[in-house]
Amino acid sequence: MLPTKVSGSCDRPYPTTGVIYISVNDSGEFGLIARIAARISAAEPVLLGPGDDAAVVAAPDGRVVATTDLLVDGRHFRRDWSTAYDVGRKAAAQNLADIAAMGAVPTALLVGLAAPPDLALNWADGLADGLRDEAALVGAGVAGGDVVASDRVTIAVTALGDLAGRSPVTRSGARAGDVVVLAGRVGWAAAGLALLEAGRSDHPMADAHRRPDVDYAAARALAAAGATSMIDVSDGLLADLGHVAAASGVRIEVASAALPVSPEVRAAAEELGVDPLGWVAGGGDDHAFAATLPAEAVSAYPVIGRVTDVPAGESAGAVITDRDWLASPGHEHFR
Amino acid sequence: MLPTKVSGSCDRPYPTTGVIYISVNDSGEFGLIARIAARISAAEPVLLGPGDDAAVVAAPDGRVVATTDLLVDGRHFRRDWSTAYDVGRKAAAQNLADIAAMGAVPTALLVGLAAPPDLALNWADGLADGLRDEAALVGAGVAGGDVVASDRVTIAVTALGDLAGRSPVTRSGARAGDVVVLAGRVGWAAAGLALLEAGRSDHPMADAHRRPDVDYAAARALAAAGATSMIDVSDGLLADLGHVAAASGVRIEVASAALPVSPEVRAAAEELGVDPLGWVAGGGDDHAFAATLPAEAVSAYPVIGRVTDVPAGESAGAVITDRDWLASPGHEHFR
């Protein structure tokens, strides 16, 4: 028997249930785990799901790709800005995108939730639903998790994936002569965050902060096209290309004219009176995929730059340039 | 150039460096990740370690076993009671034990650290060293992680493992007629916690709370001996056997006379004037392994109980009994 209590909650309710809610404290750790587990759908790669000491997940390749991220309330999300469902989608997406950026197919998530005892149970429900639905986009399942008490809502997500016989696409394979391509949105989440900070929570672009719209298929396509390196753009396009350049020991030049400023991002920048290029070059959290490809490779995604040797006396890194090498004879495909 | 600052810290320093320390804030997220990564040893199963979007870990079985746990400062450890190294050992052990309890061989850890900016860097160092050293006991490595800011130190550990062709040993396979065996210490961590709470931080048994001494080889041996079910004793022996009973739809009877009360636990109980059976039957965190085996199976570990059908009108569960079935003809091996 779960007691109920009546409370005014600052959470955006999910699903809308008014102000009557049952808290984590009323349910207890095992009750909450069972409740969350009951919301999880079966997924083919999850051979043994929640409820045992550990889960069992298919790894047909004989290698498993794995990544983990922490999200902290007030730092990575705000419960007055995002629903629990949004937070679940976002927490899953940022980890699934890391798996995809290795050229792997996501198979499963494991989730740790630290929550104060008075957290509304429907918040935990929404989180679980969001995690489940984002994972389902790529055929992955929620395989297990842990629930503990803490004064700070903290979500730990681990994603697993399978390489399906392919070599992992790392950050260190970019070579001079490669081209740089970009798949997915950039600058949207940064625009959304700026709008939220400006009190514009009802602006359509604010949703781009609440949860990313990740083009997982693009990462698979880039790996299949022979990407020599790939990264999930989470720290910002230039910063993340800088990580690739450093790991590969190369210079990456991004053509300023090739930076994709969408009409939506441009309009939001005009509304707030800022330069949209800051968001596009520096904003993270959209989880676009930036990859380097041999110049002769064919991909459906726009070329935004090129890889060169590191000039004498300089360091490996990524720079934005307005030089006209886009039009040089060796790079016709840049047009 | 990292600035230094002088501060009185309540942390037990690791390694002992007096009161001069460098904080996480001085190092920054990337600096801290690099610093921790530099302390990680290579491990055979870790094919691609920290530094990319995701790690790659060997999964030769074609399935991967995975579990995750969160540890929160002030709830699962206290920084004035345990060194960072102890916390790392413990955080790793409780996850590695979950992998072992499935009959799998641990391969890798992924670690998320949420920490306030003023956390001493040598605390993060000690944590990383503890994680590394505990993982090394079973040939596993630290494959990756994440570092974020939070006002509450929170550690998320995910462990991965390989089944090496064996079926996972779940909680649901116990059958009437099986015997229950126990491998490893019980009651030690609970005694240690009670001593710490009584201000006896210098008592030798207090270390049993600070970090468990897990008999990983026992779990492998029990799986190889044909364990029908197995569980990592983390919630307490009776509670965890109750989980097995519920998952298997059986009754588990533990013979009170067979509960192993070690001289050390008995002495600690006498010092504090309590009944040691409470710690032995109810204390978690030692990460012993409790398993059920067919009655004819041979194992090196003591039998503490038996599995029966659920009596009519009762529920599946675990009970302590002083009945003399230990001496009944069908259970000679109990003696």
Short mmCIF file of C-alpha atoms in Angstrom, two decimals, chain A residues 7-326:
data_model
loop_
_atom_site.label_atom_id
_atom_site.label_comp_id
_atom_site.label_asym_id
_atom_site.label_seq_id
_atom_site.Cartn_x
_atom_site.Cartn_y
_atom_site.Cartn_z
CA SER A 7 2.02 18.75 -2.62
CA GLY A 8 2.64 21.70 -4.84
CA SER A 9 5.48 20.64 -7.09
CA CYS A 10 7.73 22.85 -9.14
CA ASP A 11 8.27 19.95 -11.53
CA ARG A 12 6.55 20.01 -14.84
CA PRO A 13 4.33 16.98 -14.27
CA TYR A 14 4.73 13.91 -16.44
CA PRO A 15 2.25 12.68 -17.35
CA THR A 16 0.03 15.50 -16.24
CA THR A 17 -1.44 14.39 -12.94
CA GLY A 18 -2.11 17.68 -11.24
CA VAL A 19 -0.53 18.19 -7.85
CA ILE A 20 -1.20 14.79 -6.30
CA TYR A 21 1.89 12.69 -6.50
CA ILE A 22 3.63 9.85 -4.76
CA SER A 23 7.23 10.43 -3.81
CA VAL A 24 10.25 8.19 -4.09
CA ASN A 25 10.29 8.04 -0.31
CA ASP A 26 6.84 6.43 -0.22
CA SER A 27 7.90 3.76 -2.67
CA GLY A 28 11.31 2.81 -1.32
CA GLU A 29 14.33 1.73 -3.28
CA PHE A 30 13.06 -1.69 -4.32
CA GLY A 31 9.63 -0.32 -5.13
CA LEU A 32 11.13 2.37 -7.30
CA ILE A 33 13.40 -0.06 -9.10
CA ALA A 34 10.45 -2.38 -9.77
CA ARG A 35 8.36 0.57 -10.92
CA ILE A 36 11.01 1.76 -13.34
CA ALA A 37 11.74 -1.79 -14.55
CA ALA A 38 8.04 -2.23 -15.33
CA ARG A 39 8.22 0.70 -17.76
CA ILE A 40 11.13 -0.73 -19.70
CA SER A 41 10.38 -2.39 -23.02
CA ALA A 42 12.07 -5.55 -24.18
CA ALA A 43 14.85 -4.94 -26.69
CA GLU A 44 16.48 -7.61 -28.79
CA PRO A 45 20.06 -7.06 -27.61
CA VAL A 46 19.09 -7.24 -23.92
CA LEU A 47 19.32 -10.96 -23.12
CA LEU A 48 18.77 -10.53 -19.37
CA GLY A 49 17.27 -7.28 -18.16
CA PRO A 50 16.81 -5.61 -14.78
CA GLY A 51 16.35 -7.64 -11.62
CA ASP A 52 19.52 -9.66 -11.18
CA ASP A 53 23.01 -8.84 -9.96
CA ALA A 54 23.88 -7.78 -13.50
CA ALA A 55 22.38 -7.67 -16.97
CA VAL A 56 23.45 -9.68 -20.00
CA VAL A 57 23.64 -7.89 -23.35
CA ALA A 58 24.42 -9.28 -26.78
CA ALA A 59 27.90 -8.46 -28.08
CA PRO A 60 28.00 -10.47 -31.29
CA ASP A 61 31.10 -8.67 -32.55
CA GLY A 62 33.17 -10.06 -29.68
CA ARG A 63 33.95 -6.53 -28.55
CA VAL A 64 31.69 -4.11 -26.73
CA VAL A 65 31.79 -0.32 -27.04
CA ALA A 66 31.02 1.44 -23.75
CA THR A 67 30.68 5.01 -22.52
CA THR A 68 29.34 6.72 -19.42
CA ASP A 69 28.12 10.21 -18.54
CA LEU A 70 26.80 11.92 -15.44
CA LEU A 71 24.05 14.54 -15.50
CA VAL A 72 23.58 16.73 -12.44
CA ASP A 73 20.41 18.66 -11.65
CA GLY A 74 21.01 22.37 -11.97
CA ARG A 75 24.09 21.91 -14.11
CA HIS A 76 23.13 19.67 -17.02
CA PHE A 77 19.40 20.16 -16.78
CA ARG A 78 16.91 22.21 -14.78
CA ARG A 79 13.74 20.61 -13.60
CA ASP A 80 11.83 23.85 -14.09
CA TRP A 81 12.99 24.02 -17.72
CA SER A 82 12.80 20.38 -18.78
CA THR A 83 10.34 17.60 -18.09
CA ALA A 84 11.64 14.34 -16.68
CA TYR A 85 10.86 12.79 -20.06
CA ASP A 86 13.06 15.38 -21.78
CA VAL A 87 15.88 14.72 -19.31
CA GLY A 88 15.61 10.99 -19.97
CA ARG A 89 15.70 11.50 -23.73
CA LYS A 90 18.70 13.84 -23.41
CA ALA A 91 20.60 11.60 -20.98
CA ALA A 92 20.14 8.63 -23.29
CA ALA A 93 20.91 10.59 -26.45
CA GLN A 94 24.24 11.96 -25.31
CA ASN A 95 25.48 8.47 -24.49
CA LEU A 96 23.97 6.76 -27.54
CA ALA A 97 25.60 9.44 -29.70
CA ASP A 98 28.99 8.57 -28.21
CA ILE A 99 28.45 4.94 -29.17
CA ALA A 100 27.32 5.92 -32.67
CA ALA A 101 30.37 8.17 -33.08
CA MET A 102 32.58 5.08 -32.75
CA GLY A 103 30.76 3.58 -35.74
CA ALA A 104 28.95 1.15 -33.43
CA VAL A 105 25.29 0.21 -33.08
CA PRO A 106 23.93 0.96 -29.58
CA THR A 107 22.59 -2.09 -27.77
CA ALA A 108 21.77 -1.14 -24.18
CA LEU A 109 21.71 1.50 -21.46
CA LEU A 110 22.39 1.13 -17.75
CA VAL A 111 21.08 3.92 -15.57
CA GLY A 112 21.87 5.09 -12.06
CA LEU A 113 19.51 7.53 -10.40
CA ALA A 114 20.41 9.42 -7.23
CA ALA A 115 17.37 11.25 -5.98
CA PRO A 116 16.06 12.93 -2.85
CA PRO A 117 13.31 10.97 -1.08
CA ASP A 118 10.75 13.64 -1.92
CA LEU A 119 11.27 13.39 -5.67
CA ALA A 120 7.90 12.80 -7.28
CA LEU A 121 7.52 9.26 -8.51
CA ASN A 122 6.08 10.51 -11.76
CA TRP A 123 9.36 12.31 -12.31
CA ALA A 124 11.16 8.96 -12.12
CA ASP A 125 8.50 7.49 -14.42
CA GLY A 126 9.05 10.21 -16.97
CA LEU A 127 12.80 9.78 -16.80
CA ALA A 128 12.48 6.04 -17.40
CA ASP A 129 10.09 6.60 -20.32
CA GLY A 130 12.44 9.12 -21.90
CA LEU A 131 15.43 6.81 -21.59
CA ARG A 132 13.41 3.93 -23.03
CA ASP A 133 12.03 5.90 -25.97
CA GLU A 134 15.39 7.39 -27.01
CA ALA A 135 17.04 3.97 -26.78
CA ALA A 136 14.24 2.46 -28.85
CA LEU A 137 15.11 4.82 -31.71
CA VAL A 138 18.25 2.76 -32.27
CA GLY A 139 16.92 -0.63 -31.17
CA ALA A 140 18.62 -0.49 -27.77
CA GLY A 141 17.06 -1.32 -24.41
CA VAL A 142 17.44 -0.32 -20.78
CA ALA A 143 19.23 -3.33 -19.31
CA GLY A 144 19.63 -2.35 -15.68
CA GLY A 145 20.28 0.31 -13.13
CA ASP A 146 20.55 1.47 -9.57
CA VAL A 147 18.54 3.85 -7.40
CA VAL A 148 20.04 5.58 -4.37
CA ALA A 149 19.18 8.50 -2.13
CA SER A 150 20.96 11.83 -2.48
CA ASP A 151 20.15 15.46 -1.89
CA ARG A 152 21.03 16.21 -5.53
CA VAL A 153 19.27 14.55 -8.47
CA THR A 154 22.08 12.93 -10.42
CA ILE A 155 21.70 10.59 -13.38
CA ALA A 156 24.47 8.25 -14.50
CA VAL A 157 23.99 6.67 -17.89
CA THR A 158 26.19 4.02 -19.45
CA ALA A 159 25.63 3.02 -23.06
CA LEU A 160 26.88 -0.14 -24.73
CA GLY A 161 27.19 -0.89 -28.43
CA ASP A 162 28.33 -3.39 -31.01
CA LEU A 163 30.81 -2.78 -33.82
CA ALA A 164 29.35 -5.46 -36.10
CA GLY A 165 32.77 -6.42 -37.39
CA ARG A 166 33.90 -2.89 -38.19
CA SER A 167 36.98 -1.20 -36.73
CA PRO A 168 36.09 1.50 -34.22
CA VAL A 169 36.18 4.99 -35.70
CA THR A 170 38.37 6.86 -33.24
CA ARG A 171 39.47 10.48 -32.91
CA SER A 172 43.01 9.68 -33.96
CA GLY A 173 42.65 8.60 -37.58
CA ALA A 174 42.38 11.96 -39.39
CA ARG A 175 45.07 12.37 -42.06
CA ALA A 176 46.27 15.33 -44.09
CA GLY A 177 44.24 15.44 -47.28
CA ASP A 178 41.04 14.24 -45.64
CA VAL A 179 37.94 16.37 -45.80
CA VAL A 180 35.81 17.25 -42.76
CA VAL A 181 32.08 16.62 -42.98
CA LEU A 182 29.31 17.48 -40.56
CA ALA A 183 26.04 15.61 -40.10
CA GLY A 184 23.29 17.00 -37.92
CA ARG A 185 22.31 20.23 -36.29
CA VAL A 186 24.76 22.61 -34.63
CA GLY A 187 23.95 25.73 -32.64
CA TRP A 188 20.38 24.70 -31.92
CA ALA A 189 20.85 23.57 -28.31
CA ALA A 190 22.96 26.65 -27.55
CA ALA A 191 20.25 28.86 -29.01
CA GLY A 192 17.65 27.02 -26.93
CA LEU A 193 19.67 27.48 -23.77
CA ALA A 194 20.14 31.19 -24.47
CA LEU A 195 16.40 31.56 -25.01
CA LEU A 196 15.64 29.74 -21.74
CA GLU A 197 18.13 31.92 -19.90
CA ALA A 198 16.35 34.93 -21.39
CA GLY A 199 13.07 33.68 -19.97
CA ARG A 200 11.72 32.50 -23.33
CA SER A 201 10.76 29.00 -22.21
CA ASP A 202 7.82 28.93 -24.61
CA HIS A 203 9.99 29.59 -27.68
CA PRO A 204 9.94 26.63 -30.10
CA MET A 205 13.75 26.60 -30.23
CA ALA A 206 13.93 26.06 -26.45
CA ASP A 207 13.11 22.41 -27.08
CA ALA A 208 16.46 22.04 -28.84
CA HIS A 209 18.08 22.50 -25.43
CA ARG A 210 15.62 20.20 -23.68
CA ARG A 211 16.45 17.28 -25.88
CA PRO A 212 18.62 16.81 -28.92
CA ASP A 213 17.42 15.40 -32.22
CA VAL A 214 20.30 13.08 -33.01
CA ASP A 215 20.82 11.73 -36.53
CA TYR A 216 22.12 8.31 -35.46
CA ALA A 217 21.83 6.97 -39.02
CA ALA A 218 24.30 9.60 -40.15
CA ALA A 219 27.00 8.20 -37.89
CA ARG A 220 26.48 4.72 -39.31
CA ALA A 221 26.56 6.12 -42.85
CA LEU A 222 29.78 8.04 -42.19
CA ALA A 223 31.45 4.96 -40.71
CA ALA A 224 30.33 2.92 -43.72
CA ALA A 225 31.64 5.62 -46.08
CA GLY A 226 35.10 5.10 -44.61
CA ALA A 227 35.38 7.84 -41.99
CA THR A 228 38.98 8.03 -40.80
CA SER A 229 37.87 9.76 -37.58
CA MET A 230 34.58 10.77 -36.04
CA ILE A 231 33.41 12.65 -32.96
CA ASP A 232 30.09 13.36 -31.30
CA VAL A 233 29.89 17.17 -31.15
CA SER A 234 29.11 17.76 -27.48
CA ASP A 235 31.64 20.36 -26.33
CA GLY A 236 31.18 22.56 -29.42
CA LEU A 237 32.17 22.06 -33.05
CA LEU A 238 35.53 23.81 -32.94
CA ALA A 239 36.48 22.34 -29.54
CA ASP A 240 35.58 18.83 -30.64
CA LEU A 241 37.42 19.16 -33.96
CA GLY A 242 40.31 20.36 -31.81
CA HIS A 243 40.13 17.06 -29.90
CA VAL A 244 40.26 15.17 -33.21
CA ALA A 245 43.17 17.29 -34.44
CA ALA A 246 45.12 16.76 -31.21
CA ALA A 247 44.48 13.01 -31.16
CA SER A 248 45.40 12.69 -34.85
CA GLY A 249 48.37 15.08 -34.81
CA VAL A 250 46.96 17.22 -37.61
CA ARG A 251 45.54 20.65 -38.29
CA ILE A 252 41.86 20.97 -39.11
CA GLU A 253 40.74 24.03 -41.04
CA VAL A 254 37.05 24.83 -41.01
CA ALA A 255 35.81 27.19 -43.70
CA SER A 256 33.76 29.92 -42.08
CA ALA A 257 31.56 30.12 -45.18
CA ALA A 258 30.74 26.41 -44.80
CA LEU A 259 29.49 26.65 -41.22
CA PRO A 260 25.81 25.76 -41.36
CA VAL A 261 23.74 28.52 -39.80
CA SER A 262 20.15 27.36 -40.09
CA PRO A 263 17.34 29.90 -40.56
CA GLU A 264 16.00 28.88 -37.12
CA VAL A 265 19.33 29.56 -35.40
CA ARG A 266 19.75 32.82 -37.30
CA ALA A 267 16.28 33.98 -36.31
CA ALA A 268 16.88 33.15 -32.65
CA ALA A 269 20.19 35.04 -32.75
CA GLU A 270 18.45 38.06 -34.23
CA GLU A 271 15.80 37.92 -31.51
CA LEU A 272 18.47 37.97 -28.82
CA GLY A 273 20.80 40.33 -30.70
CA VAL A 274 23.80 38.00 -30.81
CA ASP A 275 26.04 36.51 -33.52
CA PRO A 276 24.76 33.00 -34.40
CA LEU A 277 28.29 31.85 -35.32
CA GLY A 278 29.16 31.66 -31.63
CA TRP A 279 26.45 29.08 -31.14
CA VAL A 280 27.30 27.20 -34.33
CA ALA A 281 31.05 27.02 -33.73
CA GLY A 282 30.98 26.84 -29.94
CA GLY A 283 27.70 25.36 -28.80
CA GLY A 284 27.49 21.72 -27.75
CA ASP A 285 24.66 19.39 -26.87
CA ASP A 286 23.16 18.96 -30.34
CA HIS A 287 25.20 15.80 -30.82
CA ALA A 288 25.96 16.30 -34.46
CA PHE A 289 28.65 14.04 -35.88
CA ALA A 290 31.84 15.51 -37.33
CA ALA A 291 33.95 13.11 -39.34
CA THR A 292 36.99 13.13 -41.54
CA LEU A 293 36.89 11.21 -44.79
CA PRO A 294 39.42 10.55 -47.53
CA ALA A 295 38.97 13.25 -50.18
CA GLU A 296 37.73 10.67 -52.69
CA ALA A 297 35.08 9.24 -50.35
CA VAL A 298 31.44 9.88 -51.10
CA SER A 299 29.04 10.98 -48.40
CA ALA A 300 25.70 12.71 -48.29
CA TYR A 301 26.86 15.26 -45.74
CA PRO A 302 28.27 18.72 -46.34
CA VAL A 303 32.01 19.31 -46.29
CA ILE A 304 32.94 22.05 -43.83
CA GLY A 305 36.71 21.83 -43.80
CA ARG A 306 39.89 19.97 -44.53
CA VAL A 307 42.75 18.25 -42.76
CA THR A 308 46.32 19.44 -43.26
CA ASP A 309 49.69 18.75 -41.74
CA VAL A 310 50.57 20.84 -38.73
CA PRO A 311 52.52 23.87 -39.97
CA ALA A 312 56.09 24.11 -38.67
CA GLY A 313 56.18 25.81 -35.30
CA GLU A 314 52.46 25.40 -34.66
CA SER A 315 50.45 22.92 -32.61
CA ALA A 316 47.86 20.42 -33.72
CA GLY A 317 44.43 22.02 -33.52
CA ALA A 318 41.32 23.20 -35.28
CA VAL A 319 40.92 26.68 -36.69
CA ILE A 320 38.26 28.60 -38.55
CA THR A 321 39.55 30.19 -41.71
CA ASP A 322 38.08 32.31 -44.48
CA ARG A 323 40.75 31.26 -46.99
CA ASP A 324 39.43 30.36 -50.41
CA TRP A 325 40.80 26.81 -50.56
CA LEU A 326 37.21 25.66 -50.89
#
